PDB file of C-alpha atoms in Angstrom:
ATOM      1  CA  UNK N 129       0.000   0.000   0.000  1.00  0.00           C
ATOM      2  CA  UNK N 130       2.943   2.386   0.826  1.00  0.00           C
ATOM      3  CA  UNK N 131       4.469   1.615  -2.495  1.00  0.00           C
ATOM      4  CA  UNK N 132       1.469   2.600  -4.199  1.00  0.00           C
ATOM      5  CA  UNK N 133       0.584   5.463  -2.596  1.00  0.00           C
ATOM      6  CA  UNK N 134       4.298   6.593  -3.253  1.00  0.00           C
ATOM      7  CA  UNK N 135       4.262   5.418  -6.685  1.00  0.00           C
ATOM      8  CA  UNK N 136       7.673   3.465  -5.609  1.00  0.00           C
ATOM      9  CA  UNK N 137       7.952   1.368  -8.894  1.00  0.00           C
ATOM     10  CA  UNK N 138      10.764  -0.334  -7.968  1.00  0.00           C
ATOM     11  CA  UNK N 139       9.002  -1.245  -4.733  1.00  0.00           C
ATOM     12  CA  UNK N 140       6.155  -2.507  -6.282  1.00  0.00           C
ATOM     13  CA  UNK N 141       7.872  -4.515  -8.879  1.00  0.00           C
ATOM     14  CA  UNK N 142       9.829  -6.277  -5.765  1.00  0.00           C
ATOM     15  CA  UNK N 143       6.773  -7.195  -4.550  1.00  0.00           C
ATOM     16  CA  UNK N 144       5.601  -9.677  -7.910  1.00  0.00           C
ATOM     17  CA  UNK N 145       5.975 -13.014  -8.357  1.00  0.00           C
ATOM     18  CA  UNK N 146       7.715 -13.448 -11.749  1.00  0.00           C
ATOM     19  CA  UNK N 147       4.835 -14.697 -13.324  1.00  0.00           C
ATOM     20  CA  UNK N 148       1.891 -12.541 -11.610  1.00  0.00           C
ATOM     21  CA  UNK N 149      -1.452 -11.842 -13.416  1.00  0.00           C
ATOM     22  CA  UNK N 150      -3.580  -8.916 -13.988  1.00  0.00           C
ATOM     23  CA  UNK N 151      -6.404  -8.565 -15.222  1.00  0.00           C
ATOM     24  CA  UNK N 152      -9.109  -5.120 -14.956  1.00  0.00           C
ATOM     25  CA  UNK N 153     -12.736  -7.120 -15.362  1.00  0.00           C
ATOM     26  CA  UNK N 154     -14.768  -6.241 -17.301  1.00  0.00           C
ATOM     27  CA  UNK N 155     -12.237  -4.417 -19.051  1.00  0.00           C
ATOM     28  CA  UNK N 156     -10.308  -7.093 -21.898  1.00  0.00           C
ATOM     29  CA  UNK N 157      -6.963  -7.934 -21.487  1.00  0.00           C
ATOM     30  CA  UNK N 158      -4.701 -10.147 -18.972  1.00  0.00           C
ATOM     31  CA  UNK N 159      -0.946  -9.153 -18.173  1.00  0.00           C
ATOM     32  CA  UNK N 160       1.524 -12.232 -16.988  1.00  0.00           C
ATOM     33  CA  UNK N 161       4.836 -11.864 -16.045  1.00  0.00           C
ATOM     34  CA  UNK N 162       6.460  -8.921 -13.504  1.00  0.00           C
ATOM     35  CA  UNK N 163       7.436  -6.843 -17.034  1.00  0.00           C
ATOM     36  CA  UNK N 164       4.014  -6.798 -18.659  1.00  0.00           C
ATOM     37  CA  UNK N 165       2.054  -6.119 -15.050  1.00  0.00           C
ATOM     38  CA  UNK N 166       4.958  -3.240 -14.207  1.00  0.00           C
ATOM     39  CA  UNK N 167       4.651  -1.393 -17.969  1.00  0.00           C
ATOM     40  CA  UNK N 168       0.264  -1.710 -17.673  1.00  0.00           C
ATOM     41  CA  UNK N 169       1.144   0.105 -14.318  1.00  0.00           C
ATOM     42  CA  UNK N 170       3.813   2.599 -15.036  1.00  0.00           C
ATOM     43  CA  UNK N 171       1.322   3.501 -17.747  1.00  0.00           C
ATOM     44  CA  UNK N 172      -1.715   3.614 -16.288  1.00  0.00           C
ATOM     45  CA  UNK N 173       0.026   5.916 -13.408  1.00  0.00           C
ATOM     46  CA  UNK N 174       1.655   8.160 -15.212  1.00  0.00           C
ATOM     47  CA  UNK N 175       0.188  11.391 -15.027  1.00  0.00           C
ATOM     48  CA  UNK N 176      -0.271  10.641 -11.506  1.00  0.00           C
ATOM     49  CA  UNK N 177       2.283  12.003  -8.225  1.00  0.00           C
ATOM     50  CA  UNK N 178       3.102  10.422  -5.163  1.00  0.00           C
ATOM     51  CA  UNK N 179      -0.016  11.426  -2.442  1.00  0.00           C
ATOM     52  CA  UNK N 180      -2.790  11.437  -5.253  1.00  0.00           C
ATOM     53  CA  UNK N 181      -3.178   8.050  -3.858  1.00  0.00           C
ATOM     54  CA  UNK N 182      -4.309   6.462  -0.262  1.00  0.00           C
ATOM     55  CA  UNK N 183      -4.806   2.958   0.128  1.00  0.00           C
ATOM     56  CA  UNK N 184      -7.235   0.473   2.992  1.00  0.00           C
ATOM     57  CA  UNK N 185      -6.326  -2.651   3.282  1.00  0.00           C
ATOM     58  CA  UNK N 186      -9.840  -4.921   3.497  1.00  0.00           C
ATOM     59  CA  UNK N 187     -10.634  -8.490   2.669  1.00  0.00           C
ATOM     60  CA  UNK N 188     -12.697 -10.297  -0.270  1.00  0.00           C
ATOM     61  CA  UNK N 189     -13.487 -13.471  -0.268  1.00  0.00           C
ATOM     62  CA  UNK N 190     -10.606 -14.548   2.766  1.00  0.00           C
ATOM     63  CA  UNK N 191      -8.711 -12.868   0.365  1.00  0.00           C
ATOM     64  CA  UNK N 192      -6.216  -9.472   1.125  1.00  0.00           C
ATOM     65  CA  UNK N 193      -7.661  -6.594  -0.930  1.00  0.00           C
ATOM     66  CA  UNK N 194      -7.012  -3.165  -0.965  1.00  0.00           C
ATOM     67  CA  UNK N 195      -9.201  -0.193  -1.544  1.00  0.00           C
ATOM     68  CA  UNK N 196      -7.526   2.768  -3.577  1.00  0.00           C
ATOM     69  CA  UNK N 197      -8.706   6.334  -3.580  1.00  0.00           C
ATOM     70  CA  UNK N 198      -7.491   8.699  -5.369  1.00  0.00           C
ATOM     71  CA  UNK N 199      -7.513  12.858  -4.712  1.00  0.00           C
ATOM     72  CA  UNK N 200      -8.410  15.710  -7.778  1.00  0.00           C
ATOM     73  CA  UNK N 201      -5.774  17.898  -8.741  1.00  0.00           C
ATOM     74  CA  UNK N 202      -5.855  20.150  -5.372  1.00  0.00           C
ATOM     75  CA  UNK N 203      -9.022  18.243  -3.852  1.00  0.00           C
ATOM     76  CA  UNK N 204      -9.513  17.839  -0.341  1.00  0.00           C
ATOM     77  CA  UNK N 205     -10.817  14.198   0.127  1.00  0.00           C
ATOM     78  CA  UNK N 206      -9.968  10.983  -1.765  1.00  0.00           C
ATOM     79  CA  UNK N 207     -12.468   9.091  -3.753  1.00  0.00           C
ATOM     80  CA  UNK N 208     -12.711   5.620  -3.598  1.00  0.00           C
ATOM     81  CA  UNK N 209     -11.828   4.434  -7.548  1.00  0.00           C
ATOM     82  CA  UNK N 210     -10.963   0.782  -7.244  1.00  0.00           C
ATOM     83  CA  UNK N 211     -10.137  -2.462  -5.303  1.00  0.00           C
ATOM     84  CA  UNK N 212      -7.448  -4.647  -5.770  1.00  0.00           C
ATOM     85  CA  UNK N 213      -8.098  -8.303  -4.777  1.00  0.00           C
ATOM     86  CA  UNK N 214      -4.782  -9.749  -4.187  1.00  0.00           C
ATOM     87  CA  UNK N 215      -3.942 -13.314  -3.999  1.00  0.00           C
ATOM     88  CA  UNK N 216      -0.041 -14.022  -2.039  1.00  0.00           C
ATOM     89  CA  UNK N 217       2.231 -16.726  -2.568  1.00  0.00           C
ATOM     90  CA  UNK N 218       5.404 -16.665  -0.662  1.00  0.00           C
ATOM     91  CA  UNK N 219       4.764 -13.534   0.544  1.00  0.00           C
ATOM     92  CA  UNK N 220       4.906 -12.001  -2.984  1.00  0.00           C
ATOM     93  CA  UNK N 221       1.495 -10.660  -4.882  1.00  0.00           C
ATOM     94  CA  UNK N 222       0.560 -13.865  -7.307  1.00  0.00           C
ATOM     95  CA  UNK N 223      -2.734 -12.431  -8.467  1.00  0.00           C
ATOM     96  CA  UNK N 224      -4.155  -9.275  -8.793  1.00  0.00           C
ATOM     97  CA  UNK N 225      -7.412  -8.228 -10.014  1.00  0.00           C
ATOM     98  CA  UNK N 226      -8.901  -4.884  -9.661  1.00  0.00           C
ATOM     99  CA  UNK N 227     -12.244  -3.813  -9.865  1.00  0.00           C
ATOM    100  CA  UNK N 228     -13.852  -0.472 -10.238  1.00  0.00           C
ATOM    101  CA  UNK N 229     -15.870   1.774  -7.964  1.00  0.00           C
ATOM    102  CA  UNK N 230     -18.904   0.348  -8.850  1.00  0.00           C
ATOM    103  CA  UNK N 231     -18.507  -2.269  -6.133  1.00  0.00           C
ATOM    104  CA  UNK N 232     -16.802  -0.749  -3.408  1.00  0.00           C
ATOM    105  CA  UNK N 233     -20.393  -0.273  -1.188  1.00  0.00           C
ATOM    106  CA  UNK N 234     -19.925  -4.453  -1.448  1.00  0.00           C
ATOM    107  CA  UNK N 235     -16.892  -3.379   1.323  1.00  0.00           C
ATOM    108  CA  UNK N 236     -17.208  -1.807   4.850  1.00  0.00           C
ATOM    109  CA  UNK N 237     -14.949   1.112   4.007  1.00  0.00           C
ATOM    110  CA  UNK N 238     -15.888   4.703   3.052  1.00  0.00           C
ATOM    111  CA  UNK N 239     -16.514   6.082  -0.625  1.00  0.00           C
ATOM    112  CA  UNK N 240     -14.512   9.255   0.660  1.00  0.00           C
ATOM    113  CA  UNK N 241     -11.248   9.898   2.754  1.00  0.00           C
ATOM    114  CA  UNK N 242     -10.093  13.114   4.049  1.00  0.00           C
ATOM    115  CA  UNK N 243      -7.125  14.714   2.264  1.00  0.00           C
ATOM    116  CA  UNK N 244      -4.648  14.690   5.596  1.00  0.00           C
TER     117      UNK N 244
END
């Protein structure tokens, strides 16, 4: 979550098995492999700056899963824009699929966080 909301590349890529999936439903396409996951994300993120991002860790189905907001240019709170369910091997991220917001009230966590 750290490395996210830092937008520590290097961090996050540490954190991959070397053959982790992604895949957006309902959005097509599936990355495998640390490369193709890293380049979807250093794309996806690029216009963005460390602190546009907060993270809450939750769970989905007994699985980890973290919420990501995201704060407007010069906004004071952070809307919630996505979850990441997260499946671990090892201790490294073997699975990741992220949903939009459209199913975040599924999760006890807040559609809105404070800008701090």
């Amino acid at each position: 979550m750290a490395a996210h909301e830092a937008l520590d590349f290097d961090l996050l890529s540490s954190l991959l098995c070397d053959e982790v999936r992604f895949a957006m439903p309902p959005e097509p396409g599936v990355w495998v492999g640390r490369e193709s996951v890293m380049r979807c994300w250093m794309d996806g993120l690029a216009e963005f700056n460390p602190g546009d991002f907060r993270c809450v860790l939750t769970t989905a189905n007994r699985q980890p899963a973290v919420v990501v907001y995201r704060r407007e240019s010069g906004g004071s709170t952070y809307r919630a824009m996505a979850i990441d369910i997260l499946r671990l091997t090892d201790g490294l991220v073997a699975d990741a699929t992220t949903f939009g917001p459209d199913v975040i009230n599924w999760f006890d966590v807040p559609e809105v966080l404070p800008a701090t």
